[in-house]
JSON list of C-alpha atoms in Angstrom, two decimals:
[
{"chain": "A", "resi": 703, "resn": "MET", "atom": "CA", "xyz": [54.96, 102.53, 99.99]},
{"chain": "A", "resi": 704, "resn": "THR", "atom": "CA", "xyz": [54.77, 99.45, 102.21]},
{"chain": "A", "resi": 705, "resn": "ASN", "atom": "CA", "xyz": [57.32, 96.66, 102.31]},
{"chain": "A", "resi": 706, "resn": "ASN", "atom": "CA", "xyz": [54.89, 94.18, 100.69]},
{"chain": "A", "resi": 707, "resn": "THR", "atom": "CA", "xyz": [53.94, 96.60, 97.91]},
{"chain": "A", "resi": 708, "resn": "PHE", "atom": "CA", "xyz": [57.57, 97.38, 97.22]},
{"chain": "A", "resi": 709, "resn": "VAL", "atom": "CA", "xyz": [58.64, 93.74, 96.99]},
{"chain": "A", "resi": 710, "resn": "GLN", "atom": "CA", "xyz": [55.63, 92.85, 94.86]},
{"chain": "A", "resi": 711, "resn": "GLU", "atom": "CA", "xyz": [56.34, 95.68, 92.41]},
{"chain": "A", "resi": 712, "resn": "ILE", "atom": "CA", "xyz": [59.89, 94.41, 91.91]},
{"chain": "A", "resi": 713, "resn": "ARG", "atom": "CA", "xyz": [58.75, 90.80, 91.49]},
{"chain": "A", "resi": 714, "resn": "SER", "atom": "CA", "xyz": [55.97, 91.73, 89.09]},
{"chain": "A", "resi": 715, "resn": "PHE", "atom": "CA", "xyz": [58.45, 93.68, 86.99]},
{"chain": "A", "resi": 716, "resn": "CYS", "atom": "CA", "xyz": [60.84, 90.72, 86.94]},
{"chain": "A", "resi": 717, "resn": "GLN", "atom": "CA", "xyz": [58.10, 88.26, 86.01]},
{"chain": "A", "resi": 718, "resn": "SER", "atom": "CA", "xyz": [56.70, 90.43, 83.22]},
{"chain": "A", "resi": 719, "resn": "ASN", "atom": "CA", "xyz": [60.15, 90.89, 81.66]},
{"chain": "A", "resi": 720, "resn": "ALA", "atom": "CA", "xyz": [61.43, 87.33, 82.13]},
{"chain": "A", "resi": 721, "resn": "SER", "atom": "CA", "xyz": [63.30, 85.76, 79.22]},
{"chain": "A", "resi": 722, "resn": "ASP", "atom": "CA", "xyz": [64.51, 82.18, 79.01]},
{"chain": "A", "resi": 723, "resn": "GLU", "atom": "CA", "xyz": [66.91, 83.14, 76.23]},
{"chain": "A", "resi": 724, "resn": "GLN", "atom": "CA", "xyz": [68.52, 85.91, 78.31]},
{"chain": "A", "resi": 725, "resn": "LEU", "atom": "CA", "xyz": [68.64, 83.61, 81.33]},
{"chain": "A", "resi": 726, "resn": "LYS", "atom": "CA", "xyz": [70.73, 81.10, 79.37]},
{"chain": "A", "resi": 727, "resn": "LYS", "atom": "CA", "xyz": [73.08, 83.87, 78.24]},
{"chain": "A", "resi": 728, "resn": "SER", "atom": "CA", "xyz": [73.55, 85.08, 81.81]},
{"chain": "A", "resi": 729, "resn": "GLN", "atom": "CA", "xyz": [74.25, 81.60, 83.15]},
{"chain": "A", "resi": 730, "resn": "ARG", "atom": "CA", "xyz": [77.45, 81.42, 81.11]},
{"chain": "A", "resi": 731, "resn": "PHE", "atom": "CA", "xyz": [79.12, 84.03, 83.32]},
{"chain": "A", "resi": 732, "resn": "PHE", "atom": "CA", "xyz": [78.74, 82.11, 86.56]},
{"chain": "A", "resi": 733, "resn": "ARG", "atom": "CA", "xyz": [80.33, 78.97, 87.93]},
{"chain": "A", "resi": 734, "resn": "GLU", "atom": "CA", "xyz": [77.69, 78.81, 90.67]},
{"chain": "A", "resi": 735, "resn": "GLU", "atom": "CA", "xyz": [74.10, 77.75, 90.12]},
{"chain": "A", "resi": 736, "resn": "PHE", "atom": "CA", "xyz": [72.32, 80.70, 88.52]},
{"chain": "A", "resi": 737, "resn": "ILE", "atom": "CA", "xyz": [68.69, 81.30, 89.48]},
{"chain": "A", "resi": 738, "resn": "GLY", "atom": "CA", "xyz": [66.94, 84.22, 87.88]},
{"chain": "A", "resi": 739, "resn": "TYR", "atom": "CA", "xyz": [64.37, 85.65, 85.51]},
{"chain": "A", "resi": 740, "resn": "GLY", "atom": "CA", "xyz": [66.58, 86.51, 82.57]},
{"chain": "A", "resi": 741, "resn": "LEU", "atom": "CA", "xyz": [66.48, 90.30, 82.69]},
{"chain": "A", "resi": 742, "resn": "THR", "atom": "CA", "xyz": [69.15, 92.44, 81.06]},
{"chain": "A", "resi": 743, "resn": "ALA", "atom": "CA", "xyz": [71.31, 94.81, 83.10]},
{"chain": "A", "resi": 744, "resn": "PRO", "atom": "CA", "xyz": [69.75, 97.91, 81.44]},
{"chain": "A", "resi": 745, "resn": "GLN", "atom": "CA", "xyz": [66.27, 96.67, 82.36]},
{"chain": "A", "resi": 746, "resn": "VAL", "atom": "CA", "xyz": [67.25, 96.35, 86.02]},
{"chain": "A", "resi": 747, "resn": "HIS", "atom": "CA", "xyz": [69.18, 99.63, 86.17]},
{"chain": "A", "resi": 748, "resn": "ASN", "atom": "CA", "xyz": [66.40, 101.60, 84.46]},
{"chain": "A", "resi": 749, "resn": "LYS", "atom": "CA", "xyz": [63.79, 100.21, 86.84]},
{"chain": "A", "resi": 750, "resn": "VAL", "atom": "CA", "xyz": [66.02, 101.11, 89.81]},
{"chain": "A", "resi": 751, "resn": "LYS", "atom": "CA", "xyz": [66.24, 104.70, 88.56]},
{"chain": "A", "resi": 752, "resn": "GLU", "atom": "CA", "xyz": [62.48, 104.78, 88.08]},
{"chain": "A", "resi": 753, "resn": "LEU", "atom": "CA", "xyz": [61.84, 103.57, 91.64]},
{"chain": "A", "resi": 754, "resn": "LEU", "atom": "CA", "xyz": [64.28, 106.05, 93.15]},
{"chain": "A", "resi": 755, "resn": "LYS", "atom": "CA", "xyz": [62.75, 108.95, 91.21]},
{"chain": "A", "resi": 756, "resn": "THR", "atom": "CA", "xyz": [59.33, 108.33, 92.76]},
{"chain": "A", "resi": 757, "resn": "GLY", "atom": "CA", "xyz": [60.62, 109.66, 96.09]},
{"chain": "A", "resi": 758, "resn": "GLN", "atom": "CA", "xyz": [58.78, 106.85, 97.87]},
{"chain": "A", "resi": 759, "resn": "VAL", "atom": "CA", "xyz": [61.83, 104.61, 98.26]},
{"chain": "A", "resi": 760, "resn": "ASN", "atom": "CA", "xyz": [64.03, 105.37, 101.25]},
{"chain": "A", "resi": 761, "resn": "LEU", "atom": "CA", "xyz": [66.78, 103.53, 103.09]},
{"chain": "A", "resi": 762, "resn": "PRO", "atom": "CA", "xyz": [64.58, 102.00, 105.84]},
{"chain": "A", "resi": 763, "resn": "LEU", "atom": "CA", "xyz": [62.26, 100.56, 103.17]},
{"chain": "A", "resi": 764, "resn": "VAL", "atom": "CA", "xyz": [65.14, 98.98, 101.23]},
{"chain": "A", "resi": 765, "resn": "ILE", "atom": "CA", "xyz": [66.79, 97.63, 104.37]},
{"chain": "A", "resi": 766, "resn": "GLU", "atom": "CA", "xyz": [63.49, 96.11, 105.54]},
{"chain": "A", "resi": 767, "resn": "SER", "atom": "CA", "xyz": [62.72, 94.59, 102.13]},
{"chain": "A", "resi": 768, "resn": "ALA", "atom": "CA", "xyz": [66.22, 93.37, 101.25]},
{"chain": "A", "resi": 769, "resn": "PRO", "atom": "CA", "xyz": [66.16, 90.07, 103.22]},
{"chain": "A", "resi": 770, "resn": "GLU", "atom": "CA", "xyz": [62.93, 88.94, 101.55]},
{"chain": "A", "resi": 771, "resn": "LEU", "atom": "CA", "xyz": [64.31, 89.75, 98.10]},
{"chain": "A", "resi": 772, "resn": "MET", "atom": "CA", "xyz": [67.66, 88.16, 98.88]},
{"chain": "A", "resi": 773, "resn": "LYS", "atom": "CA", "xyz": [66.36, 84.94, 100.39]},
{"chain": "A", "resi": 774, "resn": "SER", "atom": "CA", "xyz": [64.57, 84.18, 97.13]},
{"chain": "A", "resi": 775, "resn": "LEU", "atom": "CA", "xyz": [68.10, 83.65, 95.70]},
{"chain": "A", "resi": 776, "resn": "LYS", "atom": "CA", "xyz": [66.80, 85.12, 92.42]},
{"chain": "A", "resi": 777, "resn": "TYR", "atom": "CA", "xyz": [69.69, 87.01, 90.81]},
{"chain": "A", "resi": 778, "resn": "GLU", "atom": "CA", "xyz": [67.67, 90.05, 89.76]},
{"chain": "A", "resi": 779, "resn": "GLU", "atom": "CA", "xyz": [65.84, 90.40, 93.07]},
{"chain": "A", "resi": 780, "resn": "ILE", "atom": "CA", "xyz": [69.15, 90.53, 94.91]},
{"chain": "A", "resi": 781, "resn": "SER", "atom": "CA", "xyz": [70.48, 92.99, 92.31]},
{"chain": "A", "resi": 782, "resn": "PHE", "atom": "CA", "xyz": [67.51, 95.26, 92.91]},
{"chain": "A", "resi": 783, "resn": "ALA", "atom": "CA", "xyz": [68.17, 95.29, 96.66]},
{"chain": "A", "resi": 784, "resn": "LEU", "atom": "CA", "xyz": [71.86, 96.12, 96.19]},
{"chain": "A", "resi": 785, "resn": "LEU", "atom": "CA", "xyz": [71.41, 98.76, 93.49]},
{"chain": "A", "resi": 786, "resn": "LEU", "atom": "CA", "xyz": [68.59, 100.51, 95.32]},
{"chain": "A", "resi": 787, "resn": "LEU", "atom": "CA", "xyz": [70.70, 100.53, 98.47]},
{"chain": "A", "resi": 788, "resn": "ASP", "atom": "CA", "xyz": [73.60, 102.10, 96.60]},
{"chain": "A", "resi": 789, "resn": "GLY", "atom": "CA", "xyz": [71.31, 104.74, 95.13]},
{"chain": "A", "resi": 790, "resn": "LEU", "atom": "CA", "xyz": [70.51, 105.86, 98.67]},
{"chain": "A", "resi": 791, "resn": "TRP", "atom": "CA", "xyz": [74.15, 106.22, 99.77]},
{"chain": "A", "resi": 792, "resn": "LYS", "atom": "CA", "xyz": [73.62, 109.71, 101.16]},
{"chain": "A", "resi": 793, "resn": "GLN", "atom": "CA", "xyz": [71.50, 108.15, 103.91]},
{"chain": "A", "resi": 794, "resn": "PHE", "atom": "CA", "xyz": [74.15, 105.60, 104.96]},
{"chain": "A", "resi": 795, "resn": "THR", "atom": "CA", "xyz": [75.06, 105.23, 108.63]},
{"chain": "A", "resi": 796, "resn": "ARG", "atom": "CA", "xyz": [77.21, 102.85, 110.62]},
{"chain": "A", "resi": 797, "resn": "ASP", "atom": "CA", "xyz": [74.12, 100.71, 111.17]},
{"chain": "A", "resi": 798, "resn": "THR", "atom": "CA", "xyz": [73.81, 100.37, 107.38]},
{"chain": "A", "resi": 799, "resn": "PHE", "atom": "CA", "xyz": [77.31, 98.92, 107.28]},
{"chain": "A", "resi": 800, "resn": "ARG", "atom": "CA", "xyz": [76.45, 96.46, 110.05]},
{"chain": "A", "resi": 801, "resn": "THR", "atom": "CA", "xyz": [73.34, 95.39, 108.15]},
{"chain": "A", "resi": 802, "resn": "ILE", "atom": "CA", "xyz": [75.35, 94.66, 105.01]},
{"chain": "A", "resi": 803, "resn": "GLU", "atom": "CA", "xyz": [77.72, 92.51, 107.07]},
{"chain": "A", "resi": 804, "resn": "GLN", "atom": "CA", "xyz": [74.84, 90.18, 107.88]},
{"chain": "A", "resi": 805, "resn": "TRP", "atom": "CA", "xyz": [73.81, 89.65, 104.25]},
{"chain": "A", "resi": 806, "resn": "TYR", "atom": "CA", "xyz": [76.77, 87.43, 103.37]},
{"chain": "A", "resi": 807, "resn": "SER", "atom": "CA", "xyz": [75.47, 84.66, 105.61]},
{"chain": "A", "resi": 808, "resn": "PHE", "atom": "CA", "xyz": [72.39, 84.08, 103.43]},
{"chain": "A", "resi": 809, "resn": "SER", "atom": "CA", "xyz": [72.67, 85.93, 100.15]},
{"chain": "A", "resi": 810, "resn": "ILE", "atom": "CA", "xyz": [75.87, 87.25, 98.54]},
{"chain": "A", "resi": 811, "resn": "GLN", "atom": "CA", "xyz": [76.89, 84.09, 96.68]},
{"chain": "A", "resi": 812, "resn": "ASN", "atom": "CA", "xyz": [78.41, 85.17, 93.36]},
{"chain": "A", "resi": 813, "resn": "TRP", "atom": "CA", "xyz": [81.11, 87.51, 92.09]},
{"chain": "A", "resi": 814, "resn": "ALA", "atom": "CA", "xyz": [78.68, 89.98, 90.50]},
{"chain": "A", "resi": 815, "resn": "HIS", "atom": "CA", "xyz": [76.80, 90.77, 93.68]},
{"chain": "A", "resi": 816, "resn": "ALA", "atom": "CA", "xyz": [80.00, 90.82, 95.73]},
{"chain": "A", "resi": 817, "resn": "ASP", "atom": "CA", "xyz": [81.58, 93.25, 93.29]},
{"chain": "A", "resi": 818, "resn": "THR", "atom": "CA", "xyz": [78.50, 95.47, 93.20]},
{"chain": "A", "resi": 819, "resn": "LEU", "atom": "CA", "xyz": [79.11, 95.96, 96.90]},
{"chain": "A", "resi": 820, "resn": "GLY", "atom": "CA", "xyz": [82.90, 96.13, 96.65]},
{"chain": "A", "resi": 821, "resn": "MET", "atom": "CA", "xyz": [83.13, 98.45, 93.65]},
{"chain": "A", "resi": 822, "resn": "PHE", "atom": "CA", "xyz": [80.34, 100.86, 94.52]},
{"chain": "A", "resi": 823, "resn": "THR", "atom": "CA", "xyz": [78.63, 100.61, 97.89]},
{"chain": "A", "resi": 824, "resn": "LEU", "atom": "CA", "xyz": [81.30, 99.71, 100.43]},
{"chain": "A", "resi": 825, "resn": "PRO", "atom": "CA", "xyz": [83.87, 102.33, 99.33]},
{"chain": "A", "resi": 826, "resn": "ARG", "atom": "CA", "xyz": [81.28, 104.99, 100.16]},
{"chain": "A", "resi": 827, "resn": "PHE", "atom": "CA", "xyz": [81.54, 104.07, 103.85]},
{"chain": "A", "resi": 828, "resn": "LEU", "atom": "CA", "xyz": [85.28, 104.74, 103.78]},
{"chain": "A", "resi": 829, "resn": "ASP", "atom": "CA", "xyz": [84.92, 107.91, 101.70]},
{"chain": "A", "resi": 830, "resn": "LYS", "atom": "CA", "xyz": [82.33, 109.34, 104.09]},
{"chain": "A", "resi": 831, "resn": "LYS", "atom": "CA", "xyz": [84.40, 108.19, 107.09]},
{"chain": "A", "resi": 832, "resn": "ILE", "atom": "CA", "xyz": [81.42, 106.25, 108.43]},
{"chain": "A", "resi": 833, "resn": "VAL", "atom": "CA", "xyz": [83.81, 103.34, 109.04]},
{"chain": "A", "resi": 834, "resn": "THR", "atom": "CA", "xyz": [87.58, 102.90, 108.94]},
{"chain": "A", "resi": 835, "resn": "LEU", "atom": "CA", "xyz": [89.78, 100.17, 107.53]},
{"chain": "A", "resi": 836, "resn": "THR", "atom": "CA", "xyz": [89.78, 98.34, 110.86]},
{"chain": "A", "resi": 837, "resn": "ASP", "atom": "CA", "xyz": [86.03, 97.79, 110.58]},
{"chain": "A", "resi": 838, "resn": "PHE", "atom": "CA", "xyz": [86.77, 95.41, 107.70]},
{"chain": "A", "resi": 839, "resn": "GLU", "atom": "CA", "xyz": [89.24, 93.33, 109.71]},
{"chain": "A", "resi": 840, "resn": "PRO", "atom": "CA", "xyz": [86.70, 90.69, 110.83]},
{"chain": "A", "resi": 841, "resn": "TRP", "atom": "CA", "xyz": [85.77, 90.25, 107.17]},
{"chain": "A", "resi": 842, "resn": "LEU", "atom": "CA", "xyz": [89.25, 88.90, 106.41]},
{"chain": "A", "resi": 843, "resn": "ASP", "atom": "CA", "xyz": [88.46, 85.82, 108.49]},
{"chain": "A", "resi": 844, "resn": "SER", "atom": "CA", "xyz": [84.83, 85.51, 107.43]},
{"chain": "A", "resi": 845, "resn": "PRO", "atom": "CA", "xyz": [83.57, 81.98, 106.70]},
{"chain": "A", "resi": 846, "resn": "TYR", "atom": "CA", "xyz": [81.99, 83.45, 103.54]},
{"chain": "A", "resi": 847, "resn": "LYS", "atom": "CA", "xyz": [84.39, 83.68, 100.62]},
{"chain": "A", "resi": 848, "resn": "PHE", "atom": "CA", "xyz": [82.58, 86.54, 98.91]},
{"chain": "A", "resi": 849, "resn": "GLN", "atom": "CA", "xyz": [82.77, 88.63, 102.07]},
{"chain": "A", "resi": 850, "resn": "ARG", "atom": "CA", "xyz": [86.54, 88.08, 102.11]},
{"chain": "A", "resi": 851, "resn": "ARG", "atom": "CA", "xyz": [86.73, 88.94, 98.40]},
{"chain": "A", "resi": 852, "resn": "CYS", "atom": "CA", "xyz": [84.93, 92.22, 99.04]},
{"chain": "A", "resi": 853, "resn": "VAL", "atom": "CA", "xyz": [87.75, 93.59, 101.18]},
{"chain": "A", "resi": 854, "resn": "PRO", "atom": "CA", "xyz": [90.46, 93.90, 98.48]},
{"chain": "A", "resi": 855, "resn": "VAL", "atom": "CA", "xyz": [87.86, 94.90, 95.89]},
{"chain": "A", "resi": 856, "resn": "THR", "atom": "CA", "xyz": [86.60, 97.67, 98.18]},
{"chain": "A", "resi": 857, "resn": "LEU", "atom": "CA", "xyz": [90.15, 98.93, 98.70]},
{"chain": "A", "resi": 858, "resn": "ILE", "atom": "CA", "xyz": [90.68, 99.51, 94.97]},
{"chain": "A", "resi": 859, "resn": "LYS", "atom": "CA", "xyz": [88.76, 102.78, 95.07]},
{"chain": "A", "resi": 860, "resn": "HIS", "atom": "CA", "xyz": [90.32, 103.62, 98.42]},
{"chain": "A", "resi": 861, "resn": "ILE", "atom": "CA", "xyz": [93.90, 103.45, 97.14]},
{"chain": "A", "resi": 862, "resn": "LYS", "atom": "CA", "xyz": [92.99, 105.34, 93.99]},
{"chain": "A", "resi": 863, "resn": "LYS", "atom": "CA", "xyz": [91.82, 108.15, 96.24]},
{"chain": "A", "resi": 864, "resn": "THR", "atom": "CA", "xyz": [94.64, 108.09, 98.82]},
{"chain": "A", "resi": 865, "resn": "ARG", "atom": "CA", "xyz": [97.41, 107.10, 96.34]},
{"chain": "A", "resi": 866, "resn": "GLU", "atom": "CA", "xyz": [98.95, 105.09, 99.21]},
{"chain": "A", "resi": 867, "resn": "VAL", "atom": "CA", "xyz": [99.11, 101.37, 98.54]},
{"chain": "A", "resi": 868, "resn": "MET", "atom": "CA", "xyz": [101.16, 99.73, 101.30]},
{"chain": "A", "resi": 869, "resn": "PRO", "atom": "CA", "xyz": [98.76, 100.25, 104.23]},
{"chain": "A", "resi": 870, "resn": "SER", "atom": "CA", "xyz": [96.01, 98.54, 102.24]},
{"chain": "A", "resi": 871, "resn": "ILE", "atom": "CA", "xyz": [98.30, 95.82, 100.86]},
{"chain": "A", "resi": 872, "resn": "LEU", "atom": "CA", "xyz": [99.48, 94.93, 104.35]},
{"chain": "A", "resi": 873, "resn": "PHE", "atom": "CA", "xyz": [95.91, 95.01, 105.63]},
{"chain": "A", "resi": 874, "resn": "VAL", "atom": "CA", "xyz": [94.81, 92.26, 103.19]},
{"chain": "A", "resi": 875, "resn": "GLU", "atom": "CA", "xyz": [98.11, 90.34, 103.26]},
{"chain": "A", "resi": 876, "resn": "ARG", "atom": "CA", "xyz": [96.62, 87.32, 105.01]},
{"chain": "A", "resi": 877, "resn": "LEU", "atom": "CA", "xyz": [94.39, 86.73, 101.96]},
{"chain": "A", "resi": 878, "resn": "MET", "atom": "CA", "xyz": [97.48, 85.78, 99.95]},
{"chain": "A", "resi": 879, "resn": "SER", "atom": "CA", "xyz": [97.00, 82.31, 101.47]},
{"chain": "A", "resi": 880, "resn": "ASP", "atom": "CA", "xyz": [93.23, 82.17, 101.10]},
{"chain": "A", "resi": 881, "resn": "PRO", "atom": "CA", "xyz": [92.01, 78.82, 99.71]},
{"chain": "A", "resi": 882, "resn": "GLU", "atom": "CA", "xyz": [89.26, 80.18, 97.44]},
{"chain": "A", "resi": 883, "resn": "ARG", "atom": "CA", "xyz": [89.57, 81.03, 93.75]},
{"chain": "A", "resi": 884, "resn": "GLU", "atom": "CA", "xyz": [87.18, 83.98, 93.98]},
{"chain": "A", "resi": 885, "resn": "VAL", "atom": "CA", "xyz": [89.33, 85.58, 96.67]},
{"chain": "A", "resi": 886, "resn": "HIS", "atom": "CA", "xyz": [92.45, 85.02, 94.53]},
{"chain": "A", "resi": 887, "resn": "GLN", "atom": "CA", "xyz": [90.76, 86.94, 91.72]},
{"chain": "A", "resi": 888, "resn": "GLY", "atom": "CA", "xyz": [89.85, 89.81, 94.04]},
{"chain": "A", "resi": 889, "resn": "MET", "atom": "CA", "xyz": [93.38, 89.97, 95.44]},
{"chain": "A", "resi": 890, "resn": "GLY", "atom": "CA", "xyz": [94.95, 89.89, 92.00]},
{"chain": "A", "resi": 891, "resn": "TRP", "atom": "CA", "xyz": [92.67, 92.63, 90.77]},
{"chain": "A", "resi": 892, "resn": "PHE", "atom": "CA", "xyz": [93.48, 94.78, 93.80]},
{"chain": "A", "resi": 893, "resn": "LEU", "atom": "CA", "xyz": [97.23, 94.24, 93.42]},
{"chain": "A", "resi": 894, "resn": "ARG", "atom": "CA", "xyz": [97.07, 95.07, 89.71]},
{"chain": "A", "resi": 895, "resn": "GLU", "atom": "CA", "xyz": [95.49, 98.43, 90.58]},
{"chain": "A", "resi": 896, "resn": "ALA", "atom": "CA", "xyz": [98.01, 98.96, 93.38]},
{"chain": "A", "resi": 897, "resn": "TRP", "atom": "CA", "xyz": [100.82, 98.27, 90.90]},
{"chain": "A", "resi": 898, "resn": "LYS", "atom": "CA", "xyz": [99.49, 100.98, 88.59]},
{"chain": "A", "resi": 899, "resn": "ILE", "atom": "CA", "xyz": [99.77, 103.48, 91.47]},
{"chain": "A", "resi": 900, "resn": "ASN", "atom": "CA", "xyz": [103.07, 102.35, 92.97]},
{"chain": "A", "resi": 901, "resn": "PRO", "atom": "CA", "xyz": [104.79, 99.59, 90.99]},
{"chain": "A", "resi": 902, "resn": "ASP", "atom": "CA", "xyz": [107.94, 99.53, 93.14]},
{"chain": "A", "resi": 903, "resn": "GLU", "atom": "CA", "xyz": [106.17, 98.84, 96.44]},
{"chain": "A", "resi": 904, "resn": "THR", "atom": "CA", "xyz": [103.73, 96.42, 94.88]},
{"chain": "A", "resi": 905, "resn": "GLU", "atom": "CA", "xyz": [106.43, 94.43, 93.09]},
{"chain": "A", "resi": 906, "resn": "LEU", "atom": "CA", "xyz": [108.43, 94.04, 96.30]},
{"chain": "A", "resi": 907, "resn": "PHE", "atom": "CA", "xyz": [105.34, 92.58, 97.93]},
{"chain": "A", "resi": 908, "resn": "LEU", "atom": "CA", "xyz": [104.66, 90.26, 94.99]},
{"chain": "A", "resi": 909, "resn": "LEU", "atom": "CA", "xyz": [108.25, 89.00, 94.99]},
{"chain": "A", "resi": 910, "resn": "LYS", "atom": "CA", "xyz": [107.83, 88.01, 98.64]},
{"chain": "A", "resi": 911, "resn": "TYR", "atom": "CA", "xyz": [104.96, 85.68, 97.69]},
{"chain": "A", "resi": 912, "resn": "LYS", "atom": "CA", "xyz": [105.81, 84.54, 94.18]},
{"chain": "A", "resi": 913, "resn": "ASP", "atom": "CA", "xyz": [106.75, 80.99, 95.23]},
{"chain": "A", "resi": 914, "resn": "VAL", "atom": "CA", "xyz": [104.01, 80.41, 97.80]},
{"chain": "A", "resi": 915, "resn": "ALA", "atom": "CA", "xyz": [100.84, 82.30, 96.84]},
{"chain": "A", "resi": 916, "resn": "PRO", "atom": "CA", "xyz": [98.25, 80.99, 94.34]},
{"chain": "A", "resi": 917, "resn": "ARG", "atom": "CA", "xyz": [99.22, 81.62, 90.73]},
{"chain": "A", "resi": 918, "resn": "LEU", "atom": "CA", "xyz": [95.84, 83.10, 89.87]},
{"chain": "A", "resi": 919, "resn": "ILE", "atom": "CA", "xyz": [96.68, 86.11, 92.03]},
{"chain": "A", "resi": 920, "resn": "PHE", "atom": "CA", "xyz": [99.78, 86.71, 89.93]},
{"chain": "A", "resi": 921, "resn": "GLN", "atom": "CA", "xyz": [97.92, 86.15, 86.68]},
{"chain": "A", "resi": 922, "resn": "TYR", "atom": "CA", "xyz": [95.70, 89.10, 87.54]},
{"chain": "A", "resi": 923, "resn": "ALA", "atom": "CA", "xyz": [98.29, 91.23, 89.37]},
{"chain": "A", "resi": 924, "resn": "CYS", "atom": "CA", "xyz": [100.86, 91.07, 86.56]},
{"chain": "A", "resi": 925, "resn": "GLU", "atom": "CA", "xyz": [98.40, 91.49, 83.70]},
{"chain": "A", "resi": 926, "resn": "LYS", "atom": "CA", "xyz": [99.54, 94.99, 82.72]},
{"chain": "A", "resi": 927, "resn": "MET", "atom": "CA", "xyz": [103.26, 94.33, 83.08]},
{"chain": "A", "resi": 928, "resn": "THR", "atom": "CA", "xyz": [105.61, 93.81, 80.15]},
{"chain": "A", "resi": 929, "resn": "ALA", "atom": "CA", "xyz": [106.41, 90.20, 79.26]},
{"chain": "A", "resi": 930, "resn": "GLU", "atom": "CA", "xyz": [109.93, 90.70, 80.56]},
{"chain": "A", "resi": 931, "resn": "ASN", "atom": "CA", "xyz": [108.74, 92.03, 83.90]},
{"chain": "A", "resi": 932, "resn": "LYS", "atom": "CA", "xyz": [106.19, 89.22, 84.29]},
{"chain": "A", "resi": 933, "resn": "MET", "atom": "CA", "xyz": [109.05, 86.70, 84.16]},
{"chain": "A", "resi": 934, "resn": "ARG", "atom": "CA", "xyz": [110.32, 88.02, 87.48]},
{"chain": "A", "resi": 935, "resn": "PHE", "atom": "CA", "xyz": [107.19, 86.73, 89.17]},
{"chain": "A", "resi": 936, "resn": "ARG", "atom": "CA", "xyz": [107.19, 83.20, 87.81]},
{"chain": "A", "resi": 937, "resn": "LYS", "atom": "CA", "xyz": [107.27, 80.54, 90.47]},
{"chain": "A", "resi": 938, "resn": "ALA", "atom": "CA", "xyz": [110.68, 78.96, 90.90]},
{"chain": "A", "resi": 939, "resn": "LYS", "atom": "CA", "xyz": [110.76, 75.32, 89.81]}
]
């Protein structure tokens, strides 16, 4: 299958299943401008499985086609690129990781695509020891907020596997002063999962920042705590 044939098959599928009604429903979940066809998640996921089962879709083809799909800024086209990539995780190399790094500059511009990478694809690089934690360090200072968000989100699966929270908490500590709401959400989510694994260490860290870090982080991080425990993390007046 050629690059042009591959891209055209995805676009034809999107166009033939487009729905204005579904597009309006999807728009409600995003603060950013939402450009898409109006496909449902099952439609996209089922088509991804179908393409992968043909045996004609490999990692070089997806990597080559991804920029064209992504630069369209169409939600579903970007989703296809990310989900197909994840389906080929057994072929990942360090070069694959470096390729993903470049995508944030022109494509990953909403929480759903960032979290597709952070929840599924990026943890695979750590699990397979293709990269280490230090390879994510430049991401912490990225000019792209969704690249920064991906670091704590990626580490959720990592700490669930290692059961060690403090190395990862300290690694992302600088994001406690990040200016962007989407990063606050990612940090809060990560800290909530860290708290489930080791509440004592996580709470000590949260207490250090309770008067200076954005409140949205604490809203997420303390979500599973008792009402009494949450009071400990209220900002002093």
